[in-house]
CSV table of C-alpha atoms in Angstrom, one decimal:
chain,number,residue,atom,x,y,z
A,281,UNK,CA,32.7,0.6,-6.3
A,282,UNK,CA,33.1,4.3,-5.6
A,283,UNK,CA,33.3,4.6,-1.8
A,284,UNK,CA,30.5,7.2,-1.8
A,285,UNK,CA,28.2,5.6,-4.4
A,286,UNK,CA,25.1,5.0,-2.2
A,287,UNK,CA,23.1,3.3,-4.9
A,288,UNK,CA,25.4,0.4,-5.5
A,289,UNK,CA,25.7,-1.2,-2.1
A,290,UNK,CA,25.4,-5.0,-2.4
A,291,UNK,CA,24.0,-7.9,-0.4
A,292,UNK,CA,26.6,-9.6,1.7
A,293,UNK,CA,29.0,-6.6,1.7
A,294,UNK,CA,30.2,-4.6,4.7
A,295,UNK,CA,30.3,-0.8,4.7
A,296,UNK,CA,31.8,1.8,7.0
A,297,UNK,CA,29.2,4.6,7.3
A,298,UNK,CA,30.0,7.8,9.0
A,299,UNK,CA,29.2,11.5,9.2
A,300,UNK,CA,29.6,14.6,11.4
A,301,UNK,CA,27.6,17.6,12.4
A,302,UNK,CA,27.2,20.5,10.1
A,303,UNK,CA,30.1,23.0,10.7
A,304,UNK,CA,31.5,20.4,13.0
A,305,UNK,CA,28.8,21.1,15.6
A,306,UNK,CA,27.8,18.5,18.1
A,307,UNK,CA,25.0,16.1,17.1
A,308,UNK,CA,24.7,14.5,20.6
A,309,UNK,CA,24.3,16.7,23.7
A,310,UNK,CA,23.3,14.4,26.4
A,311,UNK,CA,22.3,10.8,27.2
A,312,UNK,CA,18.8,11.1,25.8
A,313,UNK,CA,20.2,12.1,22.4
A,314,UNK,CA,22.5,9.1,22.3
A,315,UNK,CA,19.7,6.8,23.5
A,316,UNK,CA,17.3,8.0,20.9
A,317,UNK,CA,19.8,7.4,18.1
A,318,UNK,CA,20.6,3.9,19.2
A,319,UNK,CA,16.8,3.3,19.7
A,320,UNK,CA,16.1,4.2,16.1
A,321,UNK,CA,18.9,1.9,15.0
A,322,UNK,CA,17.5,-1.0,17.1
A,323,UNK,CA,14.0,-0.3,15.8
A,324,UNK,CA,15.1,-1.0,12.3
A,325,UNK,CA,17.6,-3.8,13.0
A,326,UNK,CA,15.1,-5.7,15.2
A,327,UNK,CA,11.6,-4.6,14.1
A,328,UNK,CA,10.0,-7.6,15.8
A,329,UNK,CA,11.0,-6.4,19.3
A,330,UNK,CA,8.6,-4.7,21.6
A,331,UNK,CA,10.2,-1.4,22.1
A,332,UNK,CA,8.8,0.8,24.9
A,333,UNK,CA,10.4,4.1,23.8
A,334,UNK,CA,7.8,4.7,21.0
A,335,UNK,CA,4.2,5.4,21.7
A,336,UNK,CA,3.2,5.0,18.1
A,337,UNK,CA,4.1,2.4,15.4
A,338,UNK,CA,6.2,3.6,12.5
A,339,UNK,CA,7.2,1.9,9.3
A,340,UNK,CA,10.4,-0.1,9.9
A,341,UNK,CA,12.6,-2.3,7.7
A,342,UNK,CA,12.1,-6.1,7.4
A,343,UNK,CA,13.9,-8.2,10.1
A,344,UNK,CA,17.5,-9.2,9.4
A,345,UNK,CA,17.9,-6.7,6.6
A,346,UNK,CA,21.3,-5.6,8.2
A,347,UNK,CA,23.8,-6.7,10.7
A,348,UNK,CA,25.6,-4.0,12.8
A,349,UNK,CA,29.1,-5.1,13.3
A,350,UNK,CA,30.3,-2.1,15.3
A,351,UNK,CA,29.6,1.5,16.2
A,352,UNK,CA,30.8,4.6,18.0
A,353,UNK,CA,28.8,7.7,18.7
A,354,UNK,CA,30.9,10.7,19.4
A,355,UNK,CA,29.7,14.2,20.3
A,356,UNK,CA,30.1,15.6,16.8
A,357,UNK,CA,30.1,12.5,14.6
A,358,UNK,CA,29.3,8.8,14.4
A,359,UNK,CA,30.8,5.6,12.9
A,360,UNK,CA,28.8,2.5,11.9
A,361,UNK,CA,30.1,-0.8,10.5
A,362,UNK,CA,27.1,-2.3,8.7
A,363,UNK,CA,26.6,-5.6,6.7
A,364,UNK,CA,23.9,-5.4,4.1
A,365,UNK,CA,22.2,-8.8,4.2
A,366,UNK,CA,19.6,-8.4,1.4
A,367,UNK,CA,18.5,-6.1,-1.4
A,368,UNK,CA,17.6,-3.2,0.8
A,369,UNK,CA,20.5,-0.7,0.6
A,370,UNK,CA,22.4,0.7,3.5
A,371,UNK,CA,21.3,4.2,2.3
A,372,UNK,CA,17.7,3.2,3.1
A,373,UNK,CA,18.6,2.3,6.7
A,374,UNK,CA,20.7,5.5,7.2
A,375,UNK,CA,18.1,7.8,5.7
A,376,UNK,CA,15.4,6.4,8.0
A,377,UNK,CA,17.6,6.7,11.1
A,378,UNK,CA,19.2,10.1,10.3
A,379,UNK,CA,16.0,11.8,9.2
A,380,UNK,CA,14.1,10.6,12.3
A,381,UNK,CA,17.0,11.6,14.6
A,382,UNK,CA,17.4,15.0,13.0
A,383,UNK,CA,13.7,15.8,13.6
A,384,UNK,CA,14.0,14.6,17.2
A,385,UNK,CA,17.2,16.6,17.9
A,386,UNK,CA,15.9,19.8,16.3
A,387,UNK,CA,12.6,19.7,18.1
A,388,UNK,CA,14.2,18.8,21.5
A,389,UNK,CA,16.9,21.5,21.3
A,390,UNK,CA,14.9,24.2,19.6
A,391,UNK,CA,16.9,24.1,16.4
A,392,UNK,CA,16.2,24.4,12.7
A,393,UNK,CA,18.1,23.4,9.6
A,394,UNK,CA,20.4,20.6,8.6
A,395,UNK,CA,22.0,18.7,11.5
A,396,UNK,CA,24.5,16.6,9.5
A,397,UNK,CA,27.3,17.7,7.2
A,398,UNK,CA,26.3,16.9,3.6
A,399,UNK,CA,25.2,13.3,3.1
A,400,UNK,CA,26.6,10.5,5.1
A,401,UNK,CA,29.9,8.9,3.8
A,402,UNK,CA,30.0,5.2,2.9
A,403,UNK,CA,33.1,3.2,2.3
A,404,UNK,CA,33.1,-0.4,1.1
A,405,UNK,CA,35.2,-2.7,3.4
A,406,UNK,CA,37.0,-4.8,0.9
A,407,UNK,CA,39.1,-7.1,2.9
A,408,UNK,CA,39.6,-8.6,6.4
A,409,UNK,CA,42.7,-6.5,7.3
A,410,UNK,CA,40.7,-3.3,6.4
A,411,UNK,CA,37.8,-4.6,8.6
A,412,UNK,CA,39.9,-5.3,11.7
A,413,UNK,CA,41.7,-2.0,11.5
A,414,UNK,CA,38.5,-0.1,11.1
A,415,UNK,CA,37.0,-1.9,14.0
A,416,UNK,CA,40.0,-0.9,16.2
A,417,UNK,CA,39.9,2.7,14.8
A,418,UNK,CA,36.2,3.0,15.6
A,419,UNK,CA,36.6,1.6,19.1
A,420,UNK,CA,39.6,3.8,19.9
A,421,UNK,CA,37.9,7.0,18.8
A,422,UNK,CA,36.9,8.1,22.3
A,423,UNK,CA,40.4,7.6,23.6
A,424,UNK,CA,42.1,9.3,20.6
A,425,UNK,CA,39.7,12.2,21.1
A,426,UNK,CA,40.7,12.5,24.8
A,427,UNK,CA,37.2,11.6,26.1
A,428,UNK,CA,38.4,8.6,28.1
A,429,UNK,CA,41.6,6.9,29.1
A,430,UNK,CA,40.2,3.5,28.4
A,431,UNK,CA,37.8,2.9,25.5
A,432,UNK,CA,36.0,0.2,27.5
A,433,UNK,CA,34.7,3.0,29.7
A,434,UNK,CA,33.0,4.8,26.9
A,435,UNK,CA,29.3,4.0,26.9
A,436,UNK,CA,28.3,4.8,23.4
A,437,UNK,CA,30.4,2.3,21.4
A,438,UNK,CA,30.3,-1.4,20.8
A,439,UNK,CA,33.7,-2.1,22.3
A,440,UNK,CA,32.3,-3.8,25.4
A,441,UNK,CA,30.3,-6.1,23.1
A,442,UNK,CA,33.6,-7.4,21.8
A,443,UNK,CA,35.6,-7.8,25.0
A,444,UNK,CA,32.8,-8.9,27.5
A,445,UNK,CA,29.6,-10.8,27.6
A,446,UNK,CA,26.8,-8.3,27.1
A,447,UNK,CA,23.1,-8.7,26.8
A,448,UNK,CA,20.5,-6.7,24.9
A,449,UNK,CA,23.0,-5.2,22.5
A,450,UNK,CA,22.3,-3.8,19.0
A,451,UNK,CA,25.4,-5.6,17.7
A,452,UNK,CA,24.7,-8.8,15.8
A,453,UNK,CA,27.8,-9.4,13.6
A,454,UNK,CA,30.8,-9.2,15.9
A,455,UNK,CA,31.7,-12.8,15.2
A,456,UNK,CA,32.7,-11.7,11.7
A,457,UNK,CA,35.5,-9.7,13.3
A,458,UNK,CA,36.2,-11.8,16.4
A,459,UNK,CA,36.5,-14.9,14.2
A,460,UNK,CA,39.8,-13.5,13.0
A,461,UNK,CA,41.2,-13.6,16.6
A,462,UNK,CA,41.8,-16.4,19.1
A,463,UNK,CA,39.4,-15.0,21.6
A,464,UNK,CA,38.0,-11.8,23.0
A,465,UNK,CA,41.2,-11.2,25.0
A,466,UNK,CA,43.2,-11.5,21.8
A,467,UNK,CA,41.0,-8.9,20.1
A,468,UNK,CA,41.3,-6.6,23.1
A,469,UNK,CA,45.1,-6.8,22.9
A,470,UNK,CA,44.9,-5.9,19.2
A,471,UNK,CA,42.8,-2.8,19.9
A,472,UNK,CA,45.0,-1.7,22.8
A,473,UNK,CA,48.2,-2.1,20.7
A,474,UNK,CA,46.6,-0.2,17.9
A,475,UNK,CA,46.2,3.1,19.9
A,476,UNK,CA,49.6,4.7,19.1
A,477,UNK,CA,49.4,3.7,15.4
A,478,UNK,CA,45.9,5.0,15.1
A,479,UNK,CA,46.7,8.3,16.9
A,480,UNK,CA,49.6,8.9,14.7
A,481,UNK,CA,47.9,7.4,11.6
A,482,UNK,CA,51.1,5.6,10.6
A,483,UNK,CA,50.7,3.2,7.7
A,484,UNK,CA,46.9,3.6,7.9
A,485,UNK,CA,46.3,6.2,5.1
A,486,UNK,CA,44.9,3.6,2.7
A,487,UNK,CA,42.4,2.4,5.4
A,488,UNK,CA,41.5,5.6,7.1
A,489,UNK,CA,41.5,8.0,4.1
A,490,UNK,CA,39.0,10.9,4.4
A,491,UNK,CA,37.7,9.9,7.9
């Protein structure tokens, strides 16, 4: 499958979905922006939940349509690892979330025009090695960018869901990745050891192409 063919996503498959702001501009300014983006994700991942953020009901996707294996929201871009569980495509989920978020962001910040650069990118995750390296890459993004010294201290990623016991998370599929390690500590060690390799992108061209 072409890595950017949005129409051919298939049930049971995992995809790395990412995009950045138009002209590399920030897409998240403050905590309320990050919170609203994750809220819109949660609303479509868990439509049966009573969510207090919204004052009105909106059309959401059927329960368990997708599993979110990991994510990282950076100031000017985002990464999502998504498993499509049924026939509803990942593009349906992303278009709902990104359209809603763009309207929210533009209204809140007095902005007009496109927020995101082109359409989102989607890469099929074809094997376990690819999946584990992508997970490490996504979780190391804040440290590689110099935002934190320890990725565990970055609030807007799923890393803590992998290395600690968390509650109320939007992550539902971490066992797919953690199942390839002895335990959470083993996974943490893998991510920590990956930092230098990821920063230099040594031997990762086939996995991190065009990110």
